[in-house]
GROMACS .gro file of C-alpha atoms in nm:
model
  167
    1MET     CA    1   3.594   3.446  -3.015
    2ALA     CA    2   3.954   3.570  -3.016
    3HIS     CA    3   4.033   3.347  -2.719
    4SER     CA    4   3.902   3.037  -2.895
    5GLU     CA    5   4.093   3.126  -3.211
    6THR     CA    6   4.416   3.164  -3.012
    7GLU     CA    7   4.348   2.837  -2.831
    8PHE     CA    8   4.271   2.664  -3.161
    9LEU     CA    9   4.590   2.786  -3.326
   10GLN     CA   10   4.794   2.671  -3.025
   11LEU     CA   11   4.636   2.324  -3.040
   12ILE     CA   12   4.701   2.305  -3.414
   13ASP     CA   13   5.064   2.406  -3.361
   14GLU     CA   14   5.109   2.144  -3.086
   15ASN     CA   15   4.957   1.869  -3.303
   16LYS     CA   16   5.062   1.975  -3.654
   17GLY     CA   17   5.263   1.655  -3.695
   18ILE     CA   18   4.935   1.466  -3.731
   19ILE     CA   19   4.830   1.688  -4.020
   20VAL     CA   20   5.171   1.667  -4.186
   21LYS     CA   21   5.167   1.285  -4.166
   22VAL     CA   22   4.811   1.254  -4.297
   23SER     CA   23   4.893   1.492  -4.583
   24ARG     CA   24   5.201   1.288  -4.665
   25MET     CA   25   5.009   0.960  -4.657
   26TYR     CA   26   4.738   1.081  -4.893
   27MET     CA   27   4.920   1.309  -5.136
   28ASP     CA   28   5.239   1.230  -5.323
   29ASP     CA   29   5.349   1.578  -5.429
   30GLN     CA   30   5.435   1.889  -5.228
   31ASP     CA   31   5.155   2.102  -5.373
   32GLY     CA   32   4.897   1.833  -5.301
   33ARG     CA   33   5.026   1.794  -4.945
   34GLN     CA   34   5.005   2.170  -4.888
   35ASP     CA   35   4.651   2.183  -5.026
   36LEU     CA   36   4.541   1.891  -4.810
   37TYR     CA   37   4.716   2.038  -4.503
   38GLN     CA   38   4.527   2.364  -4.549
   39GLU     CA   39   4.199   2.183  -4.611
   40ILE     CA   40   4.243   1.983  -4.289
   41VAL     CA   41   4.316   2.299  -4.087
   42TYR     CA   42   4.015   2.465  -4.248
   43GLN     CA   43   3.787   2.169  -4.165
   44LEU     CA   44   3.923   2.157  -3.809
   45TRP     CA   45   3.848   2.528  -3.766
   46LYS     CA   46   3.499   2.493  -3.917
   47SER     CA   47   3.413   2.213  -3.675
   48TYR     CA   48   3.610   2.336  -3.372
   49ALA     CA   49   3.297   2.477  -3.208
   50THR     CA   50   3.148   2.125  -3.209
   51PHE     CA   51   3.452   1.974  -3.029
   52LYS     CA   52   3.298   1.876  -2.696
   53GLN     CA   53   3.628   1.783  -2.525
   54GLN     CA   54   3.499   1.435  -2.440
   55SER     CA   55   3.825   1.304  -2.583
   56LYS     CA   56   4.172   1.447  -2.628
   57PHE     CA   57   4.205   1.712  -2.898
   58SER     CA   58   4.451   1.490  -3.086
   59THR     CA   59   4.199   1.203  -3.096
   60TRP     CA   60   3.934   1.432  -3.242
   61MET     CA   61   4.196   1.576  -3.478
   62TYR     CA   62   4.284   1.227  -3.613
   63ARG     CA   63   3.920   1.165  -3.705
   64VAL     CA   64   3.869   1.503  -3.872
   65ALA     CA   65   4.203   1.485  -4.056
   66LEU     CA   66   4.144   1.134  -4.190
   67ASN     CA   67   3.785   1.205  -4.292
   68THR     CA   68   3.896   1.525  -4.464
   69ALA     CA   69   4.172   1.341  -4.651
   70MET     CA   70   3.928   1.077  -4.774
   71VAL     CA   71   3.678   1.338  -4.893
   72PHE     CA   72   3.958   1.547  -5.043
   73LEU     CA   73   4.069   1.254  -5.256
   74LYS     CA   74   3.715   1.180  -5.373
   75LYS     CA   75   3.644   1.536  -5.476
   76GLU     CA   76   3.998   1.600  -5.601
   77LYS     CA   77   3.990   1.947  -5.454
   78LYS     CA   78   4.310   2.117  -5.554
   79HIS     CA   79   4.227   2.483  -5.519
   80GLN     CA   80   3.998   2.643  -5.264
   81ILE     CA   81   3.984   2.987  -5.109
   82TYR     CA   82   4.067   2.977  -4.740
   83ASP     CA   83   3.987   3.237  -4.477
   84SER     CA   84   4.248   3.418  -4.271
   85LEU     CA   85   4.365   3.092  -4.113
   86GLU     CA   86   4.585   3.034  -4.418
   87GLU     CA   87   4.775   3.353  -4.347
   88ARG     CA   88   4.795   3.280  -3.975
   89HIS     CA   89   4.913   2.920  -4.009
   90ASP     CA   90   5.155   2.846  -4.288
   91PHE     CA   91   5.237   2.495  -4.403
   92PRO     CA   92   5.549   2.374  -4.220
   93ASP     CA   93   5.868   2.371  -4.421
   94GLU     CA   94   5.928   2.012  -4.524
   95SER     CA   95   6.298   1.938  -4.558
   96TYR     CA   96   6.257   1.574  -4.662
   97ASN     CA   97   6.514   1.459  -4.914
   98PRO     CA   98   6.414   1.129  -5.080
   99ASP     CA   99   6.775   1.058  -5.182
  100LYS     CA  100   6.877   1.039  -4.815
  101ASP     CA  101   6.619   0.785  -4.713
  102GLU     CA  102   6.542   0.522  -4.978
  103GLN     CA  103   6.342   0.309  -4.735
  104LEU     CA  104   6.102   0.589  -4.655
  105LYS     CA  105   6.068   0.677  -5.021
  106ILE     CA  106   5.976   0.318  -5.113
  107PHE     CA  107   5.739   0.295  -4.818
  108TYR     CA  108   5.548   0.610  -4.918
  109GLN     CA  109   5.546   0.494  -5.279
  110ALA     CA  110   5.378   0.172  -5.164
  111VAL     CA  111   5.136   0.361  -4.937
  112HIS     CA  112   5.021   0.572  -5.233
  113GLU     CA  113   4.898   0.253  -5.400
  114LEU     CA  114   4.663   0.180  -5.109
  115ASN     CA  115   4.302   0.290  -5.098
  116ALA     CA  116   4.191   0.566  -4.858
  117VAL     CA  117   4.081   0.331  -4.578
  118GLU     CA  118   4.403   0.128  -4.599
  119LYS     CA  119   4.604   0.450  -4.574
  120ALA     CA  120   4.408   0.548  -4.263
  121LEU     CA  121   4.471   0.204  -4.109
  122ILE     CA  122   4.847   0.225  -4.170
  123PHE     CA  123   4.865   0.584  -4.051
  124LEU     CA  124   4.688   0.507  -3.723
  125PHE     CA  125   4.899   0.194  -3.676
  126LEU     CA  126   5.220   0.393  -3.728
  127GLU     CA  127   5.092   0.648  -3.479
  128GLY     CA  128   5.085   0.369  -3.219
  129GLN     CA  129   4.708   0.343  -3.200
  130SER     CA  130   4.564   0.019  -3.061
  131HIS     CA  131   4.319  -0.193  -3.261
  132ARG     CA  132   4.042  -0.058  -3.039
  133GLU     CA  133   4.145   0.304  -3.107
  134ILE     CA  134   4.177   0.238  -3.480
  135ALA     CA  135   3.829   0.084  -3.481
  136ALA     CA  136   3.686   0.385  -3.298
  137HIS     CA  137   3.848   0.633  -3.540
  138LEU     CA  138   3.720   0.447  -3.846
  139GLY     CA  139   3.381   0.345  -3.709
  140ILE     CA  140   3.440  -0.029  -3.749
  141SER     CA  141   3.463  -0.319  -3.505
  142GLU     CA  142   3.791  -0.400  -3.331
  143VAL     CA  143   3.802  -0.742  -3.499
  144ASN     CA  144   3.743  -0.581  -3.839
  145ALA     CA  145   4.020  -0.328  -3.769
  146ARG     CA  146   4.262  -0.608  -3.680
  147VAL     CA  147   4.178  -0.811  -3.993
  148LYS     CA  148   4.190  -0.509  -4.226
  149LEU     CA  149   4.518  -0.392  -4.075
  150ASN     CA  150   4.681  -0.733  -4.119
  151ARG     CA  151   4.563  -0.750  -4.481
  152THR     CA  152   4.690  -0.399  -4.543
  153LYS     CA  153   5.032  -0.480  -4.397
  154GLU     CA  154   5.052  -0.785  -4.627
  155ARG     CA  155   4.950  -0.571  -4.923
  156ILE     CA  156   5.224  -0.316  -4.847
  157GLN     CA  157   5.480  -0.596  -4.831
  158GLN     CA  158   5.364  -0.725  -5.171
  159ILE     CA  159   5.383  -0.377  -5.322
  160ILE     CA  160   5.734  -0.323  -5.181
  161LYS     CA  161   5.847  -0.658  -5.321
  162LYS     CA  162   5.712  -0.547  -5.660
  163TYR     CA  163   5.969  -0.266  -5.643
  164ASN     CA  164   6.237  -0.534  -5.575
  165TYR     CA  165   6.301  -0.383  -5.234
  166GLU     CA  166   6.310  -0.558  -4.897
  167PHE     CA  167   6.310  -0.395  -4.553
   0.00000   0.00000   0.00000
């Protein structure tokens, strides 16, 4: 068991950027991001034994992280007791300063107005996932992924224009 825990923590450390980005996409405040980050790590650990290694760890991690974020929003879980993983894996220090990067601030502001599925679509797109990969992660057809992604991109542009900002 200790070997799998060490292996798990190493994989989490190597791929923590995925969790940070998902947390940022779904939560707009630091406390919410930390809570979601911890919930994702917790859910990954709970289901790690079921990871059959038929895909890359990061691919499996995307699916678990996005599903956790969607459930997290629905249940509005803000406080939960976590096992020793919390002590072993602290939330990374986020040194983002919104004053330095107005574009990013406006983008995330727009993203927070999207629904959970639209956020997942944009996240996977920004991660460089193909329409086929996006479809597989979300359990929809490739055509549906392409259509939904295009509509979501248009929606983000409309939201950004509402803020009188243009990229």
